[in-house]
Coordinates of C-alpha atoms in Angstrom, one line a residue:
Chain A
M1 CA 103.9 126.9 96.5
K2 CA 101.7 126.0 99.5
P3 CA 99.6 122.7 98.5
T4 CA 95.9 123.1 99.1
A5 CA 94.0 120.3 100.5
T6 CA 91.0 120.5 98.1
T7 CA 91.0 118.2 95.2
N8 CA 88.5 119.1 92.1
Q9 CA 88.1 115.2 91.4
P10 CA 87.6 113.6 94.8
D11 CA 86.9 110.3 93.5
A12 CA 90.5 109.9 92.0
A13 CA 92.6 107.2 93.7
I14 CA 95.7 109.1 92.3
A15 CA 96.1 112.4 90.9
V16 CA 99.4 113.3 89.2
E17 CA 100.0 116.7 87.9
N18 CA 103.1 117.8 86.0
L19 CA 105.4 115.5 88.1
T20 CA 109.2 115.9 87.1
K21 CA 112.3 114.0 88.7
R22 CA 115.7 114.5 88.0
Y23 CA 118.8 112.7 89.2
G24 CA 121.8 115.0 87.9
D25 CA 121.5 115.1 84.3
T26 CA 119.1 112.2 84.0
V27 CA 115.3 113.0 83.8
A28 CA 113.7 110.0 85.1
L29 CA 109.9 111.6 85.0
D30 CA 109.6 114.5 82.6
G31 CA 106.3 116.3 83.4
I32 CA 103.8 113.8 83.6
S33 CA 100.1 113.9 84.5
F34 CA 97.5 111.2 84.9
R35 CA 94.8 110.1 87.2
V36 CA 93.8 106.6 88.3
Q37 CA 90.0 106.0 89.6
R38 CA 89.2 104.2 92.7
N39 CA 89.1 100.2 92.5
E40 CA 90.6 100.5 89.1
L41 CA 93.2 98.1 87.9
F42 CA 95.8 100.5 86.6
G43 CA 99.1 99.3 84.7
I44 CA 102.1 101.2 84.2
I45 CA 103.7 99.4 81.0
G46 CA 107.2 100.3 80.3
P47 CA 110.7 98.8 79.9
D48 CA 113.4 99.0 82.6
G49 CA 114.9 102.4 83.0
G50 CA 111.5 104.2 81.6
G51 CA 110.6 105.8 85.0
K52 CA 108.4 103.3 86.6
T53 CA 110.4 102.7 89.7
T54 CA 110.9 106.2 90.4
L55 CA 107.2 106.9 89.8
F56 CA 106.2 104.2 92.4
R57 CA 108.5 105.5 94.8
I58 CA 107.2 109.0 94.7
L59 CA 103.4 107.9 95.0
T60 CA 104.2 105.7 97.9
S61 CA 105.9 108.8 99.6
L62 CA 109.5 107.3 99.7
L63 CA 110.9 109.8 97.2
R64 CA 110.2 113.5 96.8
P65 CA 109.0 114.9 93.5
G66 CA 111.4 117.2 92.0
S67 CA 108.4 119.4 90.8
G68 CA 104.7 118.9 90.2
R69 CA 102.3 117.3 92.6
A70 CA 100.9 113.8 93.3
R71 CA 98.1 112.9 95.3
T72 CA 96.7 109.6 96.7
Y73 CA 93.3 109.5 97.7
G74 CA 93.3 113.3 98.2
L75 CA 96.6 113.1 100.4
D76 CA 99.5 115.1 99.1
V77 CA 102.7 112.8 98.9
V78 CA 104.8 115.4 100.5
T79 CA 102.7 116.9 103.2
D80 CA 100.3 114.0 104.2
Y81 CA 103.1 111.0 103.8
K82 CA 102.2 109.6 107.2
R83 CA 98.5 109.2 106.4
I84 CA 99.5 107.8 102.9
R85 CA 101.4 105.2 104.5
Q86 CA 98.6 103.9 106.3
I87 CA 96.2 103.3 103.4
I88 CA 98.7 101.9 100.9
G89 CA 100.4 98.7 100.4
Y90 CA 103.5 98.4 98.4
M91 CA 105.2 95.5 97.1
P92 CA 108.7 96.5 95.5
G93 CA 110.5 94.9 92.9
R94 CA 112.8 93.6 95.1
F95 CA 112.1 90.9 97.7
S96 CA 112.0 92.7 101.0
L97 CA 110.5 90.4 103.8
Y98 CA 112.3 89.2 106.5
Q99 CA 114.2 86.3 105.1
D100 CA 114.9 84.6 108.6
L101 CA 111.2 85.0 109.7
T102 CA 109.0 82.1 108.7
V103 CA 106.0 82.4 106.3
E104 CA 103.4 83.2 109.2
E105 CA 105.7 85.3 111.1
N106 CA 106.2 87.6 108.3
L107 CA 102.3 87.9 107.8
A108 CA 101.7 88.3 111.4
F109 CA 104.6 91.0 111.6
F110 CA 103.0 92.9 108.8
A111 CA 99.7 92.8 110.1
S112 CA 100.8 94.3 113.5
I113 CA 102.7 97.2 112.1
F114 CA 99.4 98.4 111.0
G115 CA 97.3 97.2 113.6
A116 CA 95.3 94.8 111.4
D117 CA 94.2 91.3 112.5
V118 CA 95.2 88.6 110.0
N119 CA 91.8 86.5 110.6
Q120 CA 89.7 89.5 109.9
N121 CA 91.4 90.5 106.5
Y122 CA 92.1 86.9 105.7
D123 CA 89.4 86.8 102.8
L124 CA 91.6 89.1 100.9
I125 CA 94.6 87.1 100.8
A126 CA 93.1 83.6 100.7
P127 CA 93.4 83.1 96.8
I128 CA 97.1 83.5 97.2
Y129 CA 98.0 82.8 100.7
D130 CA 96.3 79.2 100.4
H131 CA 99.1 78.3 98.0
I132 CA 101.8 79.0 100.5
K133 CA 99.9 77.9 103.8
P134 CA 101.4 74.4 103.6
F135 CA 104.8 76.0 103.9
A136 CA 103.8 78.5 107.0
K137 CA 106.7 77.3 109.3
R138 CA 109.3 77.7 106.5
R139 CA 111.6 80.5 106.8
A140 CA 110.9 83.1 104.0
G141 CA 114.4 83.0 102.8
D142 CA 113.9 79.1 101.6
L143 CA 110.9 79.9 99.5
S144 CA 110.9 79.4 95.6
G145 CA 110.6 82.7 93.7
G146 CA 107.0 82.2 92.9
M147 CA 106.3 81.5 96.6
K148 CA 108.3 84.6 98.0
Q149 CA 106.2 86.8 95.4
K150 CA 102.9 85.4 96.9
L151 CA 104.1 86.0 100.5
A152 CA 105.2 89.4 99.5
L153 CA 101.7 90.2 98.1
S154 CA 99.8 88.7 101.1
C155 CA 102.1 91.0 103.4
A156 CA 101.3 94.0 101.4
L157 CA 97.4 93.6 101.5
I158 CA 97.1 92.1 105.2
H159 CA 96.0 95.6 106.4
R160 CA 93.4 96.0 103.6
P161 CA 94.8 99.0 102.0
K162 CA 92.8 101.4 100.0
I163 CA 95.4 101.2 97.1
L164 CA 98.0 98.7 96.4
F165 CA 101.1 99.3 94.5
L166 CA 103.2 96.5 92.8
D167 CA 106.4 97.3 91.1
E168 CA 107.1 94.5 88.5
P169 CA 105.8 91.7 90.4
T170 CA 106.1 89.2 87.4
T171 CA 109.9 90.2 86.2
G172 CA 111.7 86.7 86.4
I173 CA 108.5 84.8 87.3
D174 CA 107.3 82.0 85.1
A175 CA 104.3 82.0 83.1
V176 CA 102.2 79.9 85.6
S177 CA 102.7 82.1 88.4
R178 CA 102.1 85.3 86.4
T179 CA 98.7 83.9 85.3
E180 CA 97.8 83.2 88.9
L181 CA 99.1 86.6 90.2
W182 CA 97.0 88.4 87.7
Q183 CA 94.0 86.4 88.5
M184 CA 94.5 87.5 92.1
L185 CA 95.1 91.3 91.0
R186 CA 91.7 91.0 89.0
S187 CA 89.8 90.0 92.2
L188 CA 90.8 93.1 94.2
G189 CA 88.9 96.0 92.6
P190 CA 85.5 94.4 93.6
K191 CA 86.8 94.2 97.0
G192 CA 87.5 98.2 97.0
V193 CA 91.3 98.0 96.6
T194 CA 92.9 100.0 93.7
V195 CA 95.6 98.4 92.2
V196 CA 98.6 100.3 90.4
V197 CA 101.0 97.7 89.0
S198 CA 103.9 97.9 86.5
T199 CA 105.3 95.5 84.4
P200 CA 107.6 95.1 81.3
Y201 CA 105.2 92.4 79.9
M202 CA 103.1 93.8 77.2
D203 CA 100.5 91.0 77.3
E204 CA 99.6 91.9 80.9
A205 CA 98.6 95.1 79.9
L206 CA 95.5 93.4 78.5
L207 CA 94.5 92.5 81.9
C208 CA 94.3 96.0 83.0
D209 CA 91.2 98.4 83.2
R210 CA 93.4 101.1 81.9
V211 CA 97.2 101.5 81.0
L212 CA 99.9 104.1 80.9
L213 CA 102.7 103.5 78.5
L214 CA 105.8 105.0 80.0
Q215 CA 109.1 105.4 78.1
D216 CA 112.2 107.6 78.9
G217 CA 110.1 109.4 81.6
R218 CA 107.2 110.4 79.1
I219 CA 103.8 109.2 78.7
L220 CA 103.2 107.6 75.2
D221 CA 99.6 107.1 75.8
T222 CA 97.0 106.4 78.6
D223 CA 93.9 104.5 77.8
T224 CA 92.1 101.4 78.2
P225 CA 93.9 98.4 76.2
E226 CA 91.0 98.3 73.8
A227 CA 91.2 101.9 72.9
I228 CA 94.9 101.9 72.6
I229 CA 94.4 99.1 70.2
A230 CA 91.6 100.9 68.1
H231 CA 94.1 103.9 67.8
F232 CA 96.8 102.0 65.8
D233 CA 96.9 103.8 62.7
K234 CA 99.1 101.6 60.3
H235 CA 98.1 98.6 58.1
L236 CA 99.2 95.5 59.5
I237 CA 99.5 91.8 58.7
A238 CA 100.9 88.6 60.0
V239 CA 103.2 86.3 57.9
E240 CA 104.3 82.7 58.7
T241 CA 106.7 80.7 56.7
E242 CA 108.7 77.6 57.0
D243 CA 111.8 79.8 57.7
N244 CA 110.7 83.0 59.5
K245 CA 114.3 83.9 60.5
R246 CA 115.2 84.3 56.6
A247 CA 111.6 85.7 55.7
L248 CA 112.6 88.6 58.4
R249 CA 115.2 89.7 56.1
D250 CA 113.4 89.0 52.9
L251 CA 110.5 91.3 53.8
R252 CA 112.7 94.0 54.9
D253 CA 114.2 94.0 51.3
L254 CA 110.8 94.1 49.9
D255 CA 110.3 97.6 51.3
P256 CA 112.6 99.5 53.7
A257 CA 109.5 101.4 54.9
F258 CA 107.9 98.2 56.2
N259 CA 108.2 97.7 60.1
V260 CA 109.2 93.9 60.1
Q261 CA 109.1 92.4 63.5
T262 CA 109.1 89.0 64.9
F263 CA 106.0 88.0 67.0
G264 CA 106.2 84.4 68.4
Y265 CA 105.7 82.0 65.5
E266 CA 104.7 85.0 63.1
I267 CA 106.1 87.9 61.6
H268 CA 104.2 91.2 61.9
V269 CA 104.5 93.8 59.1
S270 CA 103.1 97.2 59.5
S271 CA 103.5 100.0 56.9
E272 CA 101.9 103.5 56.1
R273 CA 100.6 102.2 53.0
A274 CA 98.1 99.4 52.3
L275 CA 99.4 96.1 52.4
E276 CA 98.3 93.6 49.6
R277 CA 98.3 90.0 51.0
A278 CA 98.3 88.5 47.6
D279 CA 101.4 90.6 46.7
I280 CA 103.2 89.7 49.9
E281 CA 102.5 85.9 49.3
K282 CA 103.8 86.1 45.7
F283 CA 106.9 87.9 46.6
L284 CA 107.5 85.1 49.3
R285 CA 106.8 82.4 47.0
G286 CA 108.9 84.0 44.3
R287 CA 111.8 83.6 47.1
G288 CA 111.3 79.9 47.3
Y289 CA 109.1 79.6 50.2
R290 CA 106.9 76.8 50.2
R291 CA 104.6 77.2 53.3
V292 CA 103.3 80.9 53.1
R293 CA 100.4 82.1 55.2
V294 CA 99.6 85.9 55.2
D295 CA 96.6 87.3 57.2
D296 CA 95.2 90.5 58.1
I297 CA 95.4 90.9 61.7
V298 CA 94.2 93.0 64.7
P299 CA 97.1 94.6 66.6
T300 CA 98.3 93.2 69.9
I301 CA 99.1 95.9 72.5
E302 CA 102.8 94.9 71.9
D303 CA 102.4 96.0 68.2
C304 CA 101.0 99.5 69.4
F305 CA 103.7 99.9 72.0
I306 CA 106.4 99.3 69.4
E307 CA 104.6 101.8 67.0
L308 CA 104.3 104.3 70.0
M309 CA 107.9 104.0 70.9
Q310 CA 109.2 104.6 67.2
K311 CA 106.9 107.7 66.8
E312 CA 108.5 109.1 70.1
K313 CA 111.9 108.5 69.0
E314 CA 111.2 110.2 65.7
H315 CA 109.6 112.9 67.6
V316 CA 112.6 113.3 70.0
S317 CA 115.2 113.1 67.2
Chain B
M1 CA 127.8 61.1 70.4
S2 CA 127.7 62.5 66.5
P3 CA 130.5 64.9 65.7
D4 CA 127.7 67.6 65.1
H5 CA 126.6 67.5 68.8
I6 CA 128.1 70.3 70.7
I7 CA 126.1 69.6 73.8
F8 CA 125.5 66.0 74.7
V9 CA 123.7 65.2 78.1
D10 CA 122.7 61.6 79.1
G11 CA 121.1 60.8 82.3
L12 CA 122.4 63.9 84.1
T13 CA 121.2 64.2 87.6
K14 CA 121.9 66.3 90.6
Y15 CA 121.0 65.8 94.1
F16 CA 121.2 68.4 97.2
G17 CA 120.9 66.4 99.9
T18 CA 117.8 64.2 99.5
F19 CA 116.2 66.8 97.2
C20 CA 116.6 65.6 93.4
A21 CA 117.1 69.3 91.4
V22 CA 117.6 67.5 88.1
D23 CA 116.3 64.3 87.5
N24 CA 118.1 62.0 84.7
I25 CA 117.7 64.5 82.0
C26 CA 118.9 63.6 78.4
F27 CA 119.2 65.9 75.3
H28 CA 121.6 66.5 72.2
I29 CA 122.2 69.9 70.9
K30 CA 123.4 70.3 67.3
K31 CA 126.3 72.9 66.1
G32 CA 124.2 76.2 65.4
E33 CA 120.9 75.1 67.1
I34 CA 119.2 77.5 69.2
F35 CA 117.9 75.4 72.1
G36 CA 115.4 76.8 74.5
F37 CA 115.7 75.4 78.0
L38 CA 112.3 76.2 79.8
G39 CA 110.5 75.5 82.9
A40 CA 108.9 77.3 85.8
N41 CA 110.9 78.8 88.7
G42 CA 112.6 76.1 90.7
A43 CA 112.1 73.5 87.8
G44 CA 115.8 72.9 87.7
K45 CA 117.0 74.9 84.8
T46 CA 119.6 77.0 86.9
T47 CA 121.2 73.9 88.3
G48 CA 121.2 72.3 84.8
I49 CA 123.1 75.3 83.3
K50 CA 125.4 75.4 86.2
M51 CA 126.4 71.6 85.6
L52 CA 126.6 72.3 82.0
T53 CA 128.8 75.4 82.4
G54 CA 131.3 73.5 84.6
L55 CA 130.3 75.4 88.0
L56 CA 128.4 72.6 89.6
K57 CA 129.7 68.7 89.9
P58 CA 126.7 66.5 88.8
T59 CA 125.7 63.5 91.1
S60 CA 125.6 61.1 88.2
G61 CA 125.1 61.0 84.5
T62 CA 127.3 62.0 81.6
A63 CA 127.4 65.5 79.7
R64 CA 130.1 66.8 77.4
V65 CA 129.9 70.2 76.3
A66 CA 131.9 71.4 73.3
G67 CA 133.8 68.3 73.3
F68 CA 134.7 68.2 77.2
D69 CA 133.5 66.3 79.9
V70 CA 131.7 68.2 82.6
F71 CA 133.1 65.9 85.3
T72 CA 136.7 66.2 84.4
D73 CA 137.3 69.1 82.1
S74 CA 135.3 71.8 83.9
E75 CA 138.0 74.4 83.3
Q76 CA 138.4 73.6 79.6
I77 CA 134.5 74.0 79.3
K78 CA 134.8 77.4 81.0
K79 CA 137.3 78.6 78.1
N80 CA 135.2 77.3 75.3
I81 CA 131.8 78.7 76.2
G82 CA 130.2 82.2 76.5
Y83 CA 127.9 83.1 79.3
M84 CA 125.5 85.9 80.0
S85 CA 122.3 86.4 82.3
Q86 CA 120.1 89.2 83.4
K87 CA 122.0 89.4 86.7
F88 CA 125.5 88.8 85.6
S89 CA 126.9 90.6 82.5
L90 CA 129.0 93.5 82.7
Y91 CA 130.8 95.5 85.2
D92 CA 128.8 98.8 85.9
D93 CA 131.9 100.9 86.8
L94 CA 134.1 99.9 83.9
T95 CA 133.4 101.9 80.6
V96 CA 132.2 100.1 77.3
I97 CA 135.7 99.9 75.9
E98 CA 137.1 98.6 79.3
N99 CA 134.5 95.9 79.5
I100 CA 135.1 94.6 76.2
R101 CA 139.1 94.6 77.0
F102 CA 138.6 92.8 80.1
Y103 CA 136.3 90.1 78.9
A104 CA 138.5 89.5 75.6
G105 CA 141.6 89.5 77.9
V106 CA 140.0 86.9 80.2
Y107 CA 139.1 84.7 77.1
G108 CA 142.9 84.9 76.2
L109 CA 142.6 87.2 73.2
S110 CA 145.8 88.8 71.9
R111 CA 146.2 92.4 72.2
R112 CA 145.8 92.7 68.4
Q113 CA 142.8 90.7 68.3
I114 CA 141.2 92.6 71.1
K115 CA 141.7 95.9 69.3
H116 CA 140.4 94.6 66.3
K117 CA 137.4 92.9 67.8
A118 CA 136.8 95.9 70.0
D119 CA 136.7 98.1 67.2
A120 CA 134.2 96.0 65.0
L121 CA 131.8 95.3 68.0
I122 CA 131.6 99.2 68.9
A123 CA 130.9 99.9 65.4
R124 CA 128.4 97.1 64.8
L125 CA 126.2 98.2 68.0
G126 CA 126.5 101.8 66.9
L127 CA 128.1 102.6 70.4
E128 CA 131.0 105.1 69.2
H129 CA 129.6 107.9 71.2
V130 CA 129.6 106.0 74.4
R131 CA 132.8 104.0 73.8
H132 CA 134.2 105.7 77.1
S133 CA 130.8 106.0 79.0
L134 CA 130.5 104.0 82.1
T135 CA 128.4 100.7 81.5
R136 CA 126.0 101.6 84.2
D137 CA 124.8 104.9 82.3
L138 CA 123.8 102.8 79.4
P139 CA 120.0 101.7 78.9
L140 CA 119.4 98.3 79.9
G141 CA 118.8 97.1 76.3
W142 CA 122.2 98.3 75.1
K143 CA 123.8 96.8 78.0
Q144 CA 122.3 93.4 77.1
K145 CA 123.0 93.6 73.6
L146 CA 126.8 94.6 74.5
A147 CA 126.9 91.6 77.0
F148 CA 125.9 89.3 74.4
S149 CA 128.5 90.4 72.2
I150 CA 131.2 90.2 74.7
A151 CA 129.9 86.8 75.5
I152 CA 130.8 85.6 72.3
I153 CA 133.8 87.7 71.3
H154 CA 136.0 84.7 71.7
E155 CA 134.0 82.9 69.0
P156 CA 132.8 80.1 71.5
K157 CA 131.1 76.9 70.3
V158 CA 128.4 77.4 72.7
V159 CA 127.0 80.5 74.6
F160 CA 124.6 80.1 77.5
L161 CA 121.8 82.9 77.7
D162 CA 119.8 82.9 81.3
E163 CA 116.9 85.1 80.8
P164 CA 119.0 87.5 78.6
T165 CA 115.9 89.7 77.8
G166 CA 114.1 90.1 81.2
G167 CA 112.7 93.6 81.7
V168 CA 114.0 94.8 78.1
D169 CA 111.6 96.8 75.9
P170 CA 109.9 95.4 72.8
I171 CA 111.8 96.6 70.1
T172 CA 115.5 95.9 71.7
R173 CA 114.4 92.4 72.9
R174 CA 113.5 91.6 69.0
Q175 CA 117.0 93.2 68.1
F176 CA 118.4 91.0 70.7
W177 CA 116.9 88.0 69.3
E178 CA 118.0 88.7 65.7
M179 CA 121.6 88.9 67.2
I180 CA 121.1 85.6 68.5
F181 CA 119.7 84.3 65.0
D182 CA 123.1 85.7 63.4
A183 CA 125.2 84.2 65.9
A184 CA 123.4 80.8 65.4
R185 CA 123.7 81.2 61.6
S186 CA 127.6 81.8 62.0
G187 CA 127.6 78.3 63.8
I188 CA 127.6 79.3 67.3
T189 CA 125.2 76.9 69.3
I190 CA 122.7 78.8 71.6
L191 CA 121.3 77.4 75.1
V192 CA 118.7 79.9 76.2
T193 CA 116.2 80.5 78.9
T194 CA 113.1 82.6 79.0
H195 CA 110.0 83.4 80.6
Y196 CA 108.8 85.1 77.5
M197 CA 106.8 82.5 75.4
D198 CA 106.8 83.9 72.4
E199 CA 110.6 83.8 72.5
A200 CA 110.2 80.1 73.0
E201 CA 108.8 80.3 69.5
Y202 CA 112.0 81.5 67.9
C203 CA 113.9 78.4 69.2
D204 CA 114.7 75.4 66.8
R205 CA 113.9 73.1 69.7
V206 CA 112.8 73.6 73.2
S207 CA 112.7 71.4 76.2
I208 CA 110.3 71.9 79.3
M209 CA 111.5 71.0 82.7
V210 CA 109.0 70.1 85.6
D211 CA 110.4 69.2 89.0
G212 CA 113.9 68.5 87.7
K213 CA 112.7 66.1 84.7
I214 CA 112.3 67.0 81.1
V215 CA 108.7 66.3 80.3
A216 CA 108.7 67.8 76.6
L217 CA 111.2 68.2 74.0
G218 CA 110.8 68.9 70.3
T219 CA 110.6 71.8 67.7
P220 CA 107.7 74.2 68.7
R221 CA 105.8 73.0 65.7
E222 CA 106.1 69.2 67.1
L223 CA 105.2 70.3 70.6
K224 CA 102.2 72.2 69.2
E225 CA 100.8 69.3 67.2
K226 CA 101.4 66.8 70.0
Y227 CA 99.8 68.9 72.6
G228 CA 97.0 70.2 70.4
Q229 CA 97.7 73.8 71.2
P230 CA 98.1 76.9 69.1
D231 CA 101.0 78.5 70.9
M232 CA 104.0 77.6 73.2
N233 CA 102.4 79.8 76.1
R234 CA 99.4 77.4 76.3
I235 CA 101.6 74.4 76.2
F236 CA 104.0 75.8 79.0
L237 CA 100.6 76.5 81.1
K238 CA 99.5 73.0 80.3
L239 CA 102.9 71.3 81.4
A240 CA 104.7 73.6 83.8
R241 CA 102.7 72.8 86.8
G242 CA 103.6 69.4 86.9

């Protein structure tokens, strides 16, 4: 089929239609379709092996689609790959800068490849590059994990791309650096950069304008985090006792149909049928717990993802 | 040192040249305890774990693991602990059963023990249908659960888990932690690192390292009271920047 140059929605930063990719018998992407708007902060949320990296490699023109189409700013990833590479920034999951160049040499190198000027675009990277500027003369290979990540992001942005792809930028990164990175990502949309970022951390989904939940190559949902939470259709309570590890088993005894999961210092119980807080509390007291708190709660994005994953599994099997 | 203390660390210090990676840390971990060893990237966690697993000689201080001294008995330590991390777990080009047999053999189990343990482990994890599949073809979550089971196949007194759940889906991550709970209940002591602060809440006690020092140590509840924060995530953000 001959690709056409027209797009029916010229505003889309990304338009993916029925995209499929197989590796032998493994289906990495199974006919997915979605759009990303310009200047949007778009999250691709899902576990390892869900298809995130394959999708990134196709969108950045590094891998050909099996079937279906993908366009970035109206450019086809197969036929217009040269032009796509000029307007994107890509930060792969694995650190891929030159370890034996210094921090500032790496930055200058990436700018020169794109014919960009470091000073002219410095405003875009200042919020993160300022953290590593004191180490400008240090070799990239000698930086800590968090600093490497900041340098990689600076290098991916220094040519002021229209769209920035980040594949799991926060995996293995501590909670402080994660927070800083996300502050930075949120500042890019207003400066005219569309951001597509993947992560296995569910809490980071809340920081995106919209998210796509990807599992086993299929889209579980695409929406704003608020809408995904609003679509949660089960009853949900949070339980806290002095011994949550034991309470986990007791709550599963109470009703095998309950979905009982640990959530930090709480246990979340979801169910098709209404959950009476008083009944749960009485049950736990009866089992000898002294400190029992039971609250109705609004689901987190992680509750929603777990729910959608389980639905998908039932659907498949 | 109380006989209940499976890990005993006093004044443990490691210098690389003039750089102090681990600075005079002290803690004791009881039998069956789940101890969260937290800190930002570069805070010194990995160096600490390497010393406690007998892979790196400390500069000074004292540490005993499962009754053995890290200075003089590092070979004994290696035989009496389990270890897994996100980066090092299983051999991708061995099958499930081959990985189990290999590690059980390394840990010195007899042929009969290996057969018995392997069958039990495969049944418990529901891996019968992939028994002869290459490990690289398993989903990450299954691999990590298998790796953990193998890390404790020789019933060690202590198991070290270095970011075992990185990148794992939210359901498998919870199943993994329930396996940790079961192991702890059976008396295995757990030292675990994680960047997921909800997982820090599952630990009996946690330590938070900043620039090589332990700046906070206690149960999650004690730390929340002490720092006036509702959850471990906020405590971590407050402390970890140093």
